[in-house]
Every structure is written in structure tokens, then in C-alpha cells.
């Protein structure tokens, strides 16, 4: 129960940070770039059936994969370090909370933050596709 409270607090704090806003802006740029380039270049009928297959199964997805890895590294590297800098880790350690509950709470909060970022990326990708006129099929939605 204590780990869930730590995760909720960590999620609330992380969502409000500047680094999360920068990551969402990066995802927006990648999403818009991927949709715009697929519309401009068109799709190869021999390799891909829909533009979304081209986006997520070709080299266009490399920028997205690297940014997900960057977000994971960023959240993992700063999770405990921020608590040490603020002095809240000493406060939490003085309470009847075990170390494993603190680490589990930080992990769950980071996973929730990463999930929100991924959901926002997919929503932006579909929205940009609809605005720019890229067709979306049932197979594309199943791929998501």
C-alpha cells in the first residue's frame, strides 16, 4: 500500500516537470514528422499495405524507439537522485517504510509516466493522421 502511495506521488511530481513536457514535445515532433513524411513519400505497395505499417515497421520507427529508450533512462537515472537532492529520501527513510517499497513505488510511478507518454504519442499519431488525410484501417488500430 505504501508503494502505491509513493508511485502516485512520484507520478504527480513527474508529470509537472519540465523534462516531461520536453519529452511530450519531442514525441509530438516525431509523430508529426512520421505522419507528414509518410503522406509525402507515399507507401510502397510491395512492402506495406498501409501508411501505419510503413511508420511502425520501417526505419521511421527508429527515432521513436530511441526516444522511448531516452525517456526510460531519464526517468530511471533521476528517480532516486531527485529524492536525495531534495532531502526527501532521508525523510522517507526515517518513516516506517522499507527500502524495497520506496524503490517499487518509484518504479511504478515511472512506468505509469512512461505509459501516459506512450498513450499520448499514439493519440497524437492518430490525430495527425486524420488531420493530414492518411487513411487508418482496422489493421492499423490492431497494431496499436
Coordinates of C-alpha atoms in Angstrom, one line a residue:
X1 CA 0.0 0.0 0.0
X2 CA 2.9 2.4 0.8
X3 CA 4.5 1.6 -2.6
X4 CA 1.3 2.7 -4.3
X5 CA 1.2 6.0 -2.4
X6 CA 4.9 6.6 -3.4
X7 CA 4.1 5.7 -7.0
X8 CA 1.1 8.1 -7.1
X9 CA 3.2 10.9 -5.6
X10 CA 6.1 10.3 -8.0
X11 CA 3.7 10.2 -11.0
X12 CA 2.1 13.5 -9.9
X13 CA 5.5 15.2 -9.5
X14 CA 7.0 13.8 -12.7
X15 CA 4.0 14.9 -14.8
X16 CA 4.6 18.5 -13.7
X17 CA 8.3 18.7 -14.5
X18 CA 9.9 20.4 -17.4
X19 CA 11.6 17.2 -18.6
X20 CA 8.2 15.5 -19.1
X21 CA 7.0 18.5 -21.1
X22 CA 10.1 18.3 -23.3
X23 CA 9.6 14.6 -23.9
X24 CA 6.0 15.1 -24.9
X25 CA 7.1 17.9 -27.3
X26 CA 9.7 15.5 -28.7
X27 CA 7.0 12.9 -29.2
X28 CA 4.8 15.4 -30.9
X29 CA 7.5 16.4 -33.3
X30 CA 8.4 12.7 -34.1
X31 CA 4.7 11.9 -34.6
X32 CA 4.1 14.8 -36.9
X33 CA 7.3 14.1 -38.8
X34 CA 6.4 10.5 -39.2
X35 CA 2.9 11.2 -40.5
X36 CA 4.0 14.0 -42.7
X37 CA 6.8 12.0 -44.3
X38 CA 4.6 9.0 -44.9
X39 CA 2.0 11.2 -46.6
X40 CA 4.6 13.0 -48.7
X41 CA 6.6 9.8 -49.6
X42 CA 3.6 7.6 -50.1
X43 CA 3.8 3.9 -49.4
X44 CA 5.3 1.1 -51.4
X45 CA 2.5 -1.4 -52.3
X46 CA 5.0 -4.2 -52.4
X47 CA 6.2 -3.9 -48.8
X48 CA 3.5 -2.2 -46.8
X49 CA -0.3 -2.3 -47.0
X50 CA -1.0 0.9 -45.0
X51 CA 1.0 4.0 -44.1
X52 CA 1.0 3.0 -40.4
X53 CA 2.7 -0.3 -41.3
X54 CA 5.3 1.8 -43.0
X55 CA 5.7 4.0 -40.0
X56 CA 6.0 1.4 -37.3
X57 CA 7.7 -1.4 -39.3
X58 CA 10.3 0.6 -41.2
X59 CA 13.3 2.7 -40.3
X60 CA 10.9 5.6 -39.5
X61 CA 10.3 4.0 -36.1
X62 CA 14.0 4.3 -35.1
X63 CA 13.5 7.8 -33.8
X64 CA 10.6 6.7 -31.7
X65 CA 12.5 3.7 -30.3
X66 CA 15.4 5.9 -29.4
X67 CA 13.2 8.4 -27.7
X68 CA 11.5 5.7 -25.6
X69 CA 14.9 4.5 -24.5
X70 CA 15.9 8.0 -23.7
X71 CA 12.8 8.6 -21.6
X72 CA 13.4 5.3 -19.7
X73 CA 17.0 6.3 -19.0
X74 CA 16.0 9.8 -18.0
X75 CA 13.3 8.6 -15.6
X76 CA 15.4 5.8 -14.1
X77 CA 18.6 7.9 -13.6
X78 CA 16.8 10.8 -11.9
X79 CA 14.2 8.8 -9.8
X80 CA 16.3 8.4 -6.7
X81 CA 18.7 11.3 -7.4
X82 CA 15.9 13.9 -7.1
X83 CA 14.9 12.5 -3.8
X84 CA 18.5 12.7 -2.5
X85 CA 18.9 16.3 -3.7
X86 CA 15.6 17.5 -2.2
X87 CA 16.3 15.7 1.1
X88 CA 13.0 13.8 1.0
X89 CA 14.8 10.4 0.9
X90 CA 16.1 10.9 4.4
X91 CA 12.6 11.9 5.5
X92 CA 11.1 8.8 3.9
X93 CA 13.9 6.6 5.3
X94 CA 13.1 7.9 8.8
X95 CA 9.4 6.7 8.5
X96 CA 8.4 3.0 8.8
X97 CA 8.8 2.5 5.0
X98 CA 11.2 -0.2 3.8
X99 CA 13.7 0.5 1.0
X100 CA 12.1 -2.0 -1.3
X101 CA 8.7 -0.2 -1.0
X102 CA 10.4 3.1 -2.0
X103 CA 12.1 1.5 -5.0
X104 CA 9.0 -0.3 -6.0
X105 CA 7.0 2.9 -5.7
X106 CA 9.5 4.8 -7.8
X107 CA 9.4 2.1 -10.4
X108 CA 5.6 2.0 -10.6
X109 CA 5.5 5.8 -10.8
X110 CA 8.0 5.8 -13.7
X111 CA 6.1 3.0 -15.5
X112 CA 2.9 5.0 -15.2
X113 CA 4.6 8.1 -16.5
X114 CA 6.0 6.2 -19.5
X115 CA 2.6 4.7 -20.2
X116 CA 1.0 8.1 -20.2
X117 CA 3.7 9.3 -22.6
X118 CA 3.1 6.4 -25.0
X119 CA -0.7 6.8 -24.9
X120 CA -0.3 10.5 -25.8
X121 CA 2.1 9.6 -28.6
X122 CA -0.4 7.2 -30.1
X123 CA -3.3 9.6 -29.7
X124 CA -1.2 12.3 -31.4
X125 CA -0.2 10.0 -34.2
X126 CA -3.8 9.1 -35.0
X127 CA -4.9 12.7 -34.7
X128 CA -2.2 13.9 -37.1
X129 CA -3.0 11.1 -39.5
X130 CA -6.7 12.1 -39.5
X131 CA -5.9 15.8 -39.9
X132 CA -3.4 15.2 -42.8
X133 CA -5.7 12.7 -44.5
X134 CA -3.7 9.5 -44.0
X135 CA -6.1 6.5 -44.1
X136 CA -6.5 4.4 -40.9
X137 CA -7.7 0.8 -41.2
X138 CA -8.8 -1.8 -38.7
X139 CA -5.4 -3.5 -39.0
X140 CA -3.7 -0.2 -38.0
X141 CA -5.8 0.0 -34.9
X142 CA -5.0 -3.6 -34.0
X143 CA -1.3 -2.8 -34.5
X144 CA -1.6 0.0 -31.9

